[in-house]
Amino acid sequence: MHGTMQDWPLLVWKLIDHAALYHGDREVVALTCEGEEVRSNWRTIHGRARQVAAALRTLGVQPGERVATLAWNTHRHVESWYGISGMGAVAHTINPRLFDDQIVYIANHAEDRVLFFDLTFVPMIERLAPRLTTIEHFVLLTDRAHMPETALNLLCYEELIAAESAGDPWTVLDEFAPAGLCYTSGTTGNPKGVQYSHRSNVLHAMAAAMTDTFRMSAQTSVFPVVPMYHANAWSIPYVAALTGAKLVMAGPNFDAPTIQRMIVKEGVDLALAVPTVWLGLLQHIEKHGGGLGRLDRTAIGGSAVPRALIEQFADLHGVTVLQLWGMTEMSPLGTVGTPCSTVAALPLDRQIDYRTKQGRATFGVEMKIVGDDGLELPRDGRAFGRLLVRGPWIVGSYFKGDGGQVTDAEGWFDTGDVATLDPGGYMQIVDRSKDVIKSGGEWISSIDLENAAVGAPGVAEAAVIGVPHPKWDERPLLLVRAKDGASVTKESVLAHLDGKIAKWWLPDDVLVVADLPHTATGKLLKTALREQYKDYRLPTA
Ligand code: ADP
């Protein structure tokens, strides 16, 4: 027996229908690769998304087929997203920072039929097109005036959609139908595809909008610096439509001056990005001055947020940091560091202790930690184990069944993270299970060490890896990159760490390096560091 309420499928185009009807004048602002600033609104974006849907039908794309995007955060990318999934196809966001071979693998594996791409990527597509075996139509996201001289057979986005009517209806689908596809970064092995459904995206957007998540409303001016190809820009293009928020996007620009300018000029009150972006912005402000306008909160995730970053935002700019934890497999939201009522009543310094944790689960995400025997561990803030999750926007299997069964018999997915859970529900990541340092049978958290090291004077970024040690198996090696012009030494960093962490956690060596390697989503590339330093002889060895 069912309840007797209506069957109203949760489809992502319903989000933008709502935005167009009730928040039609609310602005969507974007900087583009053509160097323009485009000021649009939800009504216009909605109409143009309908034209994209119609154009894809004209090109012969069928519901369920994949249409890829290789694009920055712009109005055209948002229109394409809604247009693709609105006609029933699957919007496959490709991360342009991947290596050529990975991009070729991903596009062919997804069997993408059409590719929408930005001007920036013309040279890349000229190089890769012969290897992209399934793509029939290459659509350049620009107007006729900016079409380049190229041997490629290109369609011009503005012309393609101008030929279509905005009056064609969306495609009505089962809410479990696929809407989006995103491949995990795949630091080892081939990337695997996570295929979001309409239902999972809508439910995720509703949870993300909530007061204790992003606190988004029709009055919010939101600036996702995190790119749409990185776990759906943490779902902001969906949440902004759902709430009628103003959406601000910086296209190909990730530099601190542009980010600061957009925040101030567009009255941004919520901005979202990975830690390195914010470290760069605060350094820029330290040097050149200026403020952050109406900015009220920053959502930061993808890697652990150093305490120094949280304090600097609070002290200098009155900005609250919301730490997020999640992953591509979780659409991406798992936890948010919004305080519960007990923590909110604590003095600021104690509150920040909690904000350095990854946060509490939003409704819709179940979590538990288990030991090596698979048995659940206590939620006491001390025991740590593998973090398992389940919920309606968490992966059930990878695209095409890659990797086989990824959930256990009870539906739990292993995140690959090692964490603690405290009695208040705050989760804290100890480490990626692959990155934890095993010293004399005990564990050292590379994340904790890195966070402490980033607080040392002059340090811009820190990475800790375990290197082989004859007595202890592994000991920590700390690599730091100094801020421009700062003088940082092994001694100055060790002096800073002394007393802040357990003595036996102190790194056995500290190297000041010119640069640290990153993954395509801005995380430290520990696999490369471990490879580079695998024969490194520690002074204690
Ligand atoms: P991405 O697309 O960001 O590379 P992944 O899904 O590969 O996303 O990465 C997810 C992983 O990033 C998590 O499993 C976790 O290890 C790490 N991560 C994300 N947010 C945080 C955070 N706030 N603190 C620590 N680690 C984080």
Coordinates of C-alpha atoms and ligand atoms in Angstrom, one line a residue:
M1 CA 0.0 0.0 0.0
H2 CA 1.2 3.5 -0.7
G3 CA 0.3 6.8 0.9
T4 CA -2.0 8.8 -1.2
M5 CA 0.1 11.9 -2.1
Q6 CA 1.1 12.8 -5.6
D7 CA 3.9 11.3 -7.5
W8 CA 5.9 14.4 -8.4
P9 CA 9.3 13.3 -9.6
L10 CA 12.3 15.1 -8.3
L11 CA 13.8 16.4 -11.5
V12 CA 16.6 18.9 -11.7
W13 CA 14.8 21.1 -14.3
K14 CA 12.1 21.7 -11.7
L15 CA 14.7 23.7 -9.8
I16 CA 15.3 26.1 -12.7
D17 CA 11.6 26.3 -13.6
H18 CA 11.0 27.5 -10.0
A19 CA 13.9 30.0 -10.2
A20 CA 12.5 31.4 -13.5
L21 CA 9.0 31.8 -12.1
Y22 CA 9.7 33.1 -8.7
H23 CA 13.2 34.6 -8.9
G24 CA 13.3 35.5 -12.6
D25 CA 15.0 38.9 -12.1
R26 CA 17.6 37.5 -9.7
E27 CA 21.0 38.0 -11.3
V28 CA 23.4 35.4 -12.7
V29 CA 26.8 37.1 -13.3
A30 CA 29.8 35.6 -15.0
L31 CA 33.2 36.5 -16.2
T32 CA 33.9 34.6 -19.5
C33 CA 37.0 33.4 -21.3
E34 CA 36.3 36.1 -23.9
G35 CA 37.2 38.6 -21.1
E36 CA 33.6 39.8 -20.8
E37 CA 31.4 40.3 -17.8
V38 CA 27.9 38.9 -18.6
R39 CA 25.0 39.9 -16.4
S40 CA 22.0 37.6 -16.9
N41 CA 19.2 36.4 -14.7
W42 CA 17.4 33.2 -13.9
R43 CA 14.6 33.9 -16.4
T44 CA 17.1 34.3 -19.2
I45 CA 19.2 31.3 -18.2
H46 CA 16.0 29.2 -18.0
G47 CA 15.0 30.2 -21.6
R48 CA 18.5 29.6 -23.0
A49 CA 18.7 26.2 -21.2
R50 CA 15.4 25.2 -22.9
Q51 CA 17.1 26.2 -26.2
V52 CA 20.1 24.0 -25.4
A53 CA 17.7 21.1 -24.7
A54 CA 16.0 21.6 -28.0
A55 CA 19.3 21.9 -29.8
L56 CA 20.4 18.6 -28.4
R57 CA 17.2 17.0 -29.6
T58 CA 17.9 18.4 -33.1
L59 CA 21.4 16.9 -33.0
G60 CA 19.8 13.5 -32.3
V61 CA 20.9 13.1 -28.7
Q62 CA 18.7 10.6 -26.9
P63 CA 17.7 10.5 -23.2
G64 CA 20.3 8.6 -21.2
E65 CA 23.2 9.5 -23.5
R66 CA 26.1 11.5 -22.3
V67 CA 26.9 15.1 -23.3
A68 CA 30.2 16.3 -21.9
T69 CA 31.3 19.8 -20.8
L70 CA 34.9 21.0 -20.6
A71 CA 34.2 24.4 -19.2
W72 CA 34.7 27.0 -16.5
N73 CA 32.0 28.4 -14.3
T74 CA 29.9 30.6 -16.6
H75 CA 26.3 31.3 -17.5
R76 CA 26.8 29.2 -20.6
H77 CA 28.0 26.2 -18.6
V78 CA 25.0 26.5 -16.2
E79 CA 22.6 26.7 -19.2
S80 CA 24.3 23.7 -20.8
W81 CA 23.9 21.7 -17.5
Y82 CA 20.2 22.3 -17.2
G83 CA 19.7 21.9 -20.9
I84 CA 21.5 18.6 -21.1
S85 CA 19.8 16.9 -18.2
G86 CA 16.5 18.8 -18.9
M87 CA 16.2 16.9 -22.2
G88 CA 17.0 13.6 -20.5
A89 CA 20.7 13.3 -21.4
V90 CA 23.5 13.1 -18.8
A91 CA 25.7 16.1 -18.2
H92 CA 29.2 14.8 -17.9
T93 CA 31.6 17.4 -16.5
I94 CA 35.2 16.8 -17.5
N95 CA 38.0 18.2 -15.3
P96 CA 40.4 20.1 -17.7
R97 CA 43.3 19.8 -15.3
L98 CA 43.6 16.1 -15.9
F99 CA 46.3 14.7 -18.2
D100 CA 45.5 14.2 -21.9
D101 CA 45.3 10.4 -21.5
Q102 CA 42.9 10.6 -18.6
I103 CA 40.6 13.0 -20.5
V104 CA 40.6 10.7 -23.5
Y105 CA 40.0 7.7 -21.4
I106 CA 37.1 9.4 -19.5
A107 CA 35.3 10.8 -22.6
N108 CA 35.6 7.4 -24.5
H109 CA 34.5 5.4 -21.4
A110 CA 31.5 7.7 -21.0
E111 CA 30.8 7.4 -24.7
D112 CA 30.1 11.1 -24.8
R113 CA 28.2 12.1 -28.0
V114 CA 28.6 15.9 -27.8
L115 CA 31.2 18.1 -26.2
F116 CA 30.5 21.6 -25.1
F117 CA 33.8 23.4 -24.4
D118 CA 35.3 26.8 -23.7
L119 CA 37.7 28.8 -25.9
T120 CA 40.5 28.1 -23.5
F121 CA 40.4 24.5 -24.5
V122 CA 40.6 24.8 -28.3
P123 CA 44.3 23.8 -28.4
M124 CA 43.6 20.9 -26.2
I125 CA 40.7 19.7 -28.4
E126 CA 42.7 20.2 -31.6
R127 CA 45.3 17.8 -30.0
L128 CA 42.8 15.3 -28.6
A129 CA 39.9 15.2 -31.2
P130 CA 41.3 12.4 -33.2
R131 CA 41.4 10.2 -30.1
L132 CA 37.9 11.1 -28.9
T133 CA 36.2 8.3 -30.7
T134 CA 32.6 8.8 -29.7
I135 CA 32.1 12.5 -29.9
E136 CA 30.1 13.5 -33.0
H137 CA 29.7 17.2 -32.3
F138 CA 32.1 19.7 -30.8
V139 CA 30.2 22.8 -29.6
L140 CA 32.3 25.9 -28.7
L141 CA 30.7 27.9 -25.9
T142 CA 31.0 31.3 -27.6
D143 CA 29.5 33.5 -30.2
R144 CA 30.3 33.9 -33.9
A145 CA 32.6 36.9 -33.3
H146 CA 34.9 34.8 -31.1
M147 CA 35.0 31.6 -33.2
P148 CA 38.7 30.9 -33.9
E149 CA 40.6 29.8 -37.0
T150 CA 40.9 26.0 -36.6
A151 CA 40.9 22.8 -38.6
L152 CA 38.3 21.5 -36.2
N153 CA 34.7 21.1 -37.4
L154 CA 33.0 23.2 -34.7
L155 CA 29.5 24.3 -33.9
C156 CA 29.0 27.8 -32.4
Y157 CA 27.0 27.6 -29.2
E158 CA 25.2 30.9 -29.6
E159 CA 24.2 30.1 -33.2
L160 CA 23.2 26.6 -32.2
I161 CA 20.8 27.7 -29.6
A162 CA 19.5 30.8 -31.5
A163 CA 18.0 28.4 -34.0
E164 CA 15.8 26.8 -31.4
S165 CA 12.7 27.8 -29.5
A166 CA 12.6 28.3 -25.7
G167 CA 9.1 26.9 -25.8
D168 CA 9.9 23.2 -26.1
P169 CA 9.0 21.4 -22.9
W170 CA 11.5 19.5 -20.7
T171 CA 11.6 15.8 -20.9
V172 CA 9.6 14.1 -18.1
L173 CA 11.6 11.2 -16.6
D174 CA 11.7 8.8 -13.8
E175 CA 13.4 10.6 -10.9
F176 CA 15.9 7.8 -10.7
A177 CA 17.1 8.6 -14.3
P178 CA 20.7 9.8 -14.6
A179 CA 21.3 13.6 -14.7
G180 CA 25.0 13.9 -14.3
L181 CA 28.3 12.1 -14.5
C182 CA 31.6 12.9 -12.8
Y183 CA 34.7 10.8 -12.7
T184 CA 36.8 10.6 -9.5
S185 CA 40.3 12.0 -9.8
G186 CA 41.8 8.5 -9.8
T187 CA 45.2 9.1 -8.2
T188 CA 45.7 5.3 -8.6
G189 CA 44.1 3.2 -11.5
N190 CA 41.6 4.5 -14.0
P191 CA 39.1 7.2 -12.9
K192 CA 35.7 5.8 -12.1
G193 CA 32.4 7.5 -13.0
V194 CA 29.8 8.5 -10.4
Q195 CA 26.4 8.9 -12.1
Y196 CA 24.1 11.2 -10.1
S197 CA 20.3 10.8 -10.6
H198 CA 17.8 13.6 -10.8
R199 CA 16.5 12.6 -7.5
S200 CA 19.9 12.5 -5.7
N201 CA 20.7 15.9 -7.1
V202 CA 17.4 17.5 -6.0
L203 CA 17.6 15.9 -2.5
H204 CA 21.2 17.0 -2.2
A205 CA 20.3 20.6 -3.2
M206 CA 17.6 20.7 -0.6
A207 CA 19.9 19.6 2.1
A208 CA 22.7 21.9 1.0
A209 CA 20.4 24.9 1.2
M210 CA 19.5 24.4 4.8
T211 CA 20.3 26.9 7.6
D212 CA 22.9 24.6 9.2
T213 CA 24.4 23.8 5.8
F214 CA 25.0 26.7 3.4
R215 CA 22.2 28.9 4.9
M216 CA 21.1 30.0 1.4
S217 CA 18.1 32.1 0.5
A218 CA 16.7 34.4 -2.1
Q219 CA 18.8 37.1 -0.4
T220 CA 22.1 35.2 -0.8
S221 CA 24.8 36.2 -3.3
V222 CA 26.7 33.0 -3.7
F223 CA 30.1 32.7 -5.4
P224 CA 31.2 29.1 -6.2
V225 CA 35.0 29.5 -6.9
V226 CA 35.0 25.7 -6.8
P227 CA 34.6 24.7 -10.4
M228 CA 31.5 22.9 -11.8
Y229 CA 33.7 20.0 -12.9
H230 CA 34.8 19.5 -9.3
A231 CA 31.9 17.5 -7.7
N232 CA 29.2 19.7 -9.3
A233 CA 30.7 22.9 -7.7
W234 CA 29.4 21.4 -4.5
S235 CA 25.9 21.6 -6.0
I236 CA 25.7 25.4 -5.9
P237 CA 24.2 25.9 -9.4
Y238 CA 21.3 23.7 -8.2
V239 CA 21.0 25.3 -4.8
A240 CA 21.1 28.8 -6.2
A241 CA 18.2 28.0 -8.5
L242 CA 16.3 26.3 -5.7
T243 CA 16.6 29.2 -3.4
G244 CA 16.6 32.0 -6.0
A245 CA 20.1 33.2 -4.9
K246 CA 22.2 35.5 -7.0
L247 CA 24.9 33.4 -8.7
V248 CA 28.3 34.9 -9.2
M249 CA 30.9 33.1 -11.3
A250 CA 34.5 34.0 -12.3
G251 CA 34.9 31.8 -15.4
P252 CA 38.6 30.9 -15.9
N253 CA 39.8 33.3 -13.2
F254 CA 41.1 31.9 -9.9
D255 CA 43.6 34.6 -9.1
A256 CA 43.3 36.4 -5.8
P257 CA 42.7 39.9 -7.1
T258 CA 39.8 38.8 -9.3
I259 CA 38.2 36.8 -6.5
Q260 CA 38.5 39.7 -4.0
R261 CA 37.1 42.1 -6.6
M262 CA 34.1 39.9 -7.4
I263 CA 33.4 39.3 -3.7
V264 CA 33.3 43.0 -3.0
K265 CA 31.6 44.2 -6.2
E266 CA 28.9 41.6 -6.3
G267 CA 28.0 41.8 -2.6
V268 CA 28.9 38.1 -2.1
D269 CA 28.0 36.8 1.3
L270 CA 28.8 33.1 0.7
A271 CA 31.9 31.9 -1.3
L272 CA 33.1 28.4 -1.7
A273 CA 36.5 27.0 -2.5
V274 CA 39.3 24.6 -1.6
P275 CA 41.8 25.7 1.1
T276 CA 44.6 26.7 -1.3
V277 CA 42.4 29.3 -2.9
W278 CA 41.7 31.0 0.4
L279 CA 45.3 30.8 1.6
G280 CA 46.2 32.6 -1.6
L281 CA 43.5 35.2 -1.1
L282 CA 44.4 36.0 2.5
Q283 CA 48.1 36.3 1.5
H284 CA 47.1 38.7 -1.2
I285 CA 45.1 40.8 1.2
E286 CA 47.9 40.7 3.7
K287 CA 50.2 42.3 1.1
H288 CA 47.9 44.6 -0.8
G289 CA 45.2 45.4 1.7
G290 CA 41.5 45.8 0.9
G291 CA 38.5 44.0 2.4
L292 CA 36.0 41.4 1.7
G293 CA 32.9 43.5 1.4
R294 CA 29.7 41.7 2.7
L295 CA 31.3 38.3 2.9
D296 CA 29.8 36.5 5.8
R297 CA 30.9 32.9 5.5
T298 CA 33.2 30.8 3.4
A299 CA 32.6 27.1 2.8
I300 CA 35.9 25.3 2.5
G301 CA 36.4 21.6 1.8
G302 CA 38.3 19.1 -0.4
S303 CA 41.2 19.1 2.1
A304 CA 41.5 19.8 5.8
V305 CA 41.2 23.4 6.8
P306 CA 44.1 24.6 8.8
R307 CA 43.2 26.4 12.1
A308 CA 45.3 29.4 11.1
L309 CA 42.9 29.9 8.1
I310 CA 39.8 29.8 10.3
E311 CA 41.3 32.3 12.8
Q312 CA 42.6 34.7 10.1
F313 CA 39.1 34.8 8.5
A314 CA 37.5 35.4 11.8
D315 CA 40.0 37.9 13.2
L316 CA 40.7 40.0 10.2
H317 CA 37.4 39.9 8.3
G318 CA 34.7 38.7 10.6
V319 CA 34.1 35.8 8.2
T320 CA 32.9 32.4 9.5
V321 CA 34.5 29.3 8.0
L322 CA 32.2 26.4 7.3
Q323 CA 34.3 23.4 6.9
L324 CA 32.9 20.8 4.6
W325 CA 33.8 17.2 4.1
G326 CA 32.6 15.1 1.2
M327 CA 33.6 13.5 -2.0
T328 CA 32.6 13.0 -5.6
E329 CA 30.9 9.8 -4.5
M330 CA 28.7 11.8 -2.1
S331 CA 27.5 14.5 -4.5
P332 CA 29.6 15.8 -2.6
L333 CA 28.2 16.7 0.8
G334 CA 28.7 14.6 3.9
T335 CA 29.4 16.9 6.9
V336 CA 29.4 20.6 7.6
G337 CA 31.1 22.3 10.5
T338 CA 28.1 24.4 11.7
P339 CA 28.0 24.4 15.5
C340 CA 25.3 22.7 17.4
S341 CA 23.7 24.8 20.2
T342 CA 26.2 23.5 22.9
V343 CA 29.2 24.5 20.8
A344 CA 27.7 27.8 19.7
A345 CA 27.5 28.8 23.4
L346 CA 31.3 28.2 23.9
P347 CA 33.9 31.0 23.8
L348 CA 35.2 31.6 20.3
D349 CA 38.5 29.9 20.9
R350 CA 36.8 26.7 21.9
Q351 CA 34.4 27.0 19.0
I352 CA 37.3 27.1 16.7
D353 CA 38.5 23.7 18.1
Y354 CA 35.2 22.3 16.7
R355 CA 35.5 24.2 13.4
T356 CA 38.8 22.5 12.7
K357 CA 36.9 19.2 12.8
Q358 CA 35.1 18.2 9.6
G359 CA 31.7 18.7 11.1
R360 CA 28.4 16.9 11.6
A361 CA 26.3 15.0 9.1
T362 CA 23.5 16.7 7.3
F363 CA 20.2 14.9 7.3
G364 CA 20.4 12.3 4.6
V365 CA 23.9 11.1 5.5
E366 CA 24.5 8.2 7.8
M367 CA 28.0 7.7 9.1
K368 CA 29.8 5.2 11.3
I369 CA 33.4 4.2 12.0
V370 CA 34.6 0.6 12.0
G371 CA 37.8 -1.2 13.0
D372 CA 39.8 -3.6 10.9
D373 CA 37.4 -6.4 12.0
G374 CA 34.5 -4.4 10.5
L375 CA 32.9 -3.9 13.9
E376 CA 31.5 -0.5 14.8
L377 CA 33.8 1.7 17.0
P378 CA 32.5 3.9 19.8
R379 CA 31.6 7.6 19.1
D380 CA 33.8 8.9 21.8
G381 CA 36.0 11.3 19.9
R382 CA 39.1 9.1 20.5
A383 CA 38.6 5.7 18.7
F384 CA 39.4 6.0 15.0
G385 CA 38.6 3.7 12.1
R386 CA 37.4 3.5 8.6
L387 CA 34.6 5.9 7.9
L388 CA 31.5 4.4 6.2
V389 CA 28.6 6.3 4.8
R390 CA 25.2 5.7 3.3
G391 CA 22.3 7.8 2.0
P392 CA 20.2 8.8 -1.0
W393 CA 23.0 10.9 -2.6
I394 CA 25.8 8.5 -2.0
V395 CA 27.2 6.2 -4.7
G396 CA 25.7 2.7 -4.9
S397 CA 27.9 1.6 -7.8
Y398 CA 30.3 3.2 -10.3
F399 CA 29.3 3.9 -13.9
K400 CA 29.2 0.7 -16.0
G401 CA 29.8 -1.3 -12.8
D402 CA 33.5 -0.4 -12.6
G403 CA 35.2 -1.6 -9.4
G404 CA 32.4 -4.2 -8.8
Q405 CA 30.4 -4.1 -5.6
V406 CA 31.3 -0.9 -3.7
T407 CA 28.8 -1.1 -0.8
D408 CA 28.5 -3.9 1.8
A409 CA 25.5 -6.0 2.4
E410 CA 23.9 -3.2 4.5
G411 CA 24.6 -0.5 1.9
W412 CA 27.6 1.1 3.5
F413 CA 30.2 2.7 1.3
D414 CA 33.8 2.9 2.5
T415 CA 35.1 6.5 2.1
G416 CA 38.8 5.6 2.3
D417 CA 39.0 8.1 5.1
V418 CA 40.0 7.3 8.7
A419 CA 38.1 9.3 11.3
T420 CA 36.8 9.8 14.8
L421 CA 33.2 10.6 15.8
D422 CA 32.5 12.4 19.0
P423 CA 29.4 12.1 21.2
G424 CA 28.1 15.4 19.7
G425 CA 28.3 13.9 16.3
Y426 CA 31.4 15.9 15.1
M427 CA 33.5 13.9 12.7
Q428 CA 37.2 14.5 12.4
I429 CA 39.3 13.0 9.6
V430 CA 42.5 11.6 11.0
D431 CA 43.8 10.8 7.5
R432 CA 43.2 9.2 4.1
S433 CA 43.8 5.6 4.9
K434 CA 46.6 5.6 2.3
D435 CA 48.3 8.7 3.8
V436 CA 48.4 7.8 7.4
I437 CA 52.0 7.3 8.8
K438 CA 52.6 4.1 10.6
S439 CA 55.4 4.7 13.1
G440 CA 56.3 1.8 15.5
G441 CA 52.8 0.4 15.2
E442 CA 51.2 3.7 16.1
W443 CA 49.5 6.1 13.7
I444 CA 50.5 9.7 13.0
S445 CA 48.0 11.9 11.2
S446 CA 49.6 13.7 8.3
I447 CA 46.7 16.1 8.2
D448 CA 47.2 17.2 11.8
L449 CA 50.9 17.7 11.2
E450 CA 50.2 19.7 8.0
N451 CA 47.7 21.9 9.8
A452 CA 50.1 22.7 12.6
A453 CA 52.9 23.4 10.1
V454 CA 50.8 25.9 8.1
G455 CA 50.5 28.0 11.3
A456 CA 54.3 28.4 11.4
P457 CA 55.6 31.9 10.4
G458 CA 56.2 32.3 6.7
V459 CA 54.8 28.9 5.7
A460 CA 52.4 28.9 2.8
E461 CA 51.7 25.2 2.4
A462 CA 52.9 22.0 4.0
A463 CA 52.8 18.3 3.1
V464 CA 53.7 15.4 5.3
I465 CA 54.5 11.9 4.1
G466 CA 55.9 8.8 5.7
V467 CA 59.3 7.7 4.6
P468 CA 60.9 4.3 5.4
H469 CA 62.8 4.1 8.7
P470 CA 64.9 1.1 9.8
K471 CA 63.6 1.2 13.4
W472 CA 60.1 2.7 13.2
D473 CA 59.0 1.4 9.8
E474 CA 58.0 4.9 8.8
R475 CA 58.7 8.4 10.1
P476 CA 57.2 11.7 9.0
L477 CA 59.0 13.9 6.6
L478 CA 57.6 17.5 6.4
L479 CA 57.9 19.5 3.2
V480 CA 57.0 23.2 3.3
R481 CA 56.7 25.9 0.7
A482 CA 57.4 29.4 2.0
K483 CA 55.3 32.5 1.4
D484 CA 56.8 34.9 -1.2
G485 CA 59.9 36.5 0.3
A486 CA 59.6 34.8 3.7
S487 CA 62.6 33.0 5.2
V488 CA 61.7 29.6 6.6
T489 CA 64.1 27.0 8.0
K490 CA 63.9 23.5 9.4
E491 CA 64.7 25.0 12.8
S492 CA 62.0 27.7 12.6
V493 CA 59.3 25.2 11.7
L494 CA 60.4 22.7 14.3
A495 CA 60.4 25.4 17.0
H496 CA 56.8 26.3 16.0
L497 CA 55.6 22.7 16.2
D498 CA 57.3 22.0 19.5
G499 CA 54.6 21.8 22.2
K500 CA 51.7 21.8 19.7
I501 CA 51.9 18.2 18.9
A502 CA 53.0 15.0 20.6
K503 CA 56.8 14.8 20.8
W504 CA 57.0 11.5 18.9
W505 CA 55.0 13.1 16.1
L506 CA 57.6 15.7 15.4
P507 CA 58.9 15.2 11.8
D508 CA 62.3 13.7 11.5
D509 CA 63.2 16.2 8.9
V510 CA 61.9 19.4 7.3
L511 CA 62.6 20.4 3.7
V512 CA 61.8 23.8 2.3
V513 CA 60.8 23.2 -1.3
A514 CA 60.0 25.6 -4.2
D515 CA 56.7 23.9 -5.0
L516 CA 54.4 21.0 -4.0
P517 CA 52.5 18.8 -6.5
H518 CA 48.7 18.9 -6.6
T519 CA 46.0 16.7 -8.1
A520 CA 43.5 18.0 -10.6
T521 CA 41.2 19.0 -7.8
G522 CA 43.8 20.9 -5.9
K523 CA 44.8 18.3 -3.3
L524 CA 48.4 17.5 -2.4
L525 CA 49.5 14.7 -4.6
K526 CA 51.0 12.5 -1.9
T527 CA 51.6 9.6 -4.3
A528 CA 54.0 11.7 -6.3
L529 CA 55.8 12.9 -3.1
R530 CA 56.1 9.3 -1.7
E531 CA 57.6 8.2 -5.1
Q532 CA 60.0 11.2 -5.1
Y533 CA 61.2 10.6 -1.5
K534 CA 61.0 6.9 -1.3
D535 CA 64.8 6.6 -1.0
Y536 CA 65.2 9.7 1.2
R537 CA 67.5 9.0 4.1
L538 CA 66.2 10.7 7.3
P539 CA 68.9 12.1 9.6
T540 CA 67.5 9.8 12.3
A541 CA 67.8 6.6 10.2
Ligands
ADP1 P1 37.9 15.5 -5.2 O1 37.0 15.5 -6.4 O2 37.9 16.7 -4.3 O3 39.3 15.0 -5.5 P2 37.5 13.2 -4.0 O4 36.2 12.7 -4.0 O5 38.6 12.6 -4.7 O6 37.2 14.6 -4.4 O7 38.1 13.5 -2.6 C1 37.4 13.3 -1.4 C2 38.3 13.2 -0.3 O8 38.9 14.5 0.0 C3 37.7 12.8 1.0 O9 37.5 11.4 1.0 C4 38.7 13.3 2.0 O10 39.9 12.4 2.1 C5 39.2 14.6 1.4 N1 38.5 15.7 2.0 C6 37.4 16.3 1.5 N2 37.1 17.3 2.4 C7 37.9 17.3 3.4 C8 38.1 18.0 4.6 N3 37.3 19.0 5.0 N4 39.1 17.6 5.5 C9 39.9 16.6 5.2 N5 39.8 15.9 4.0 C10 38.8 16.2 3.2

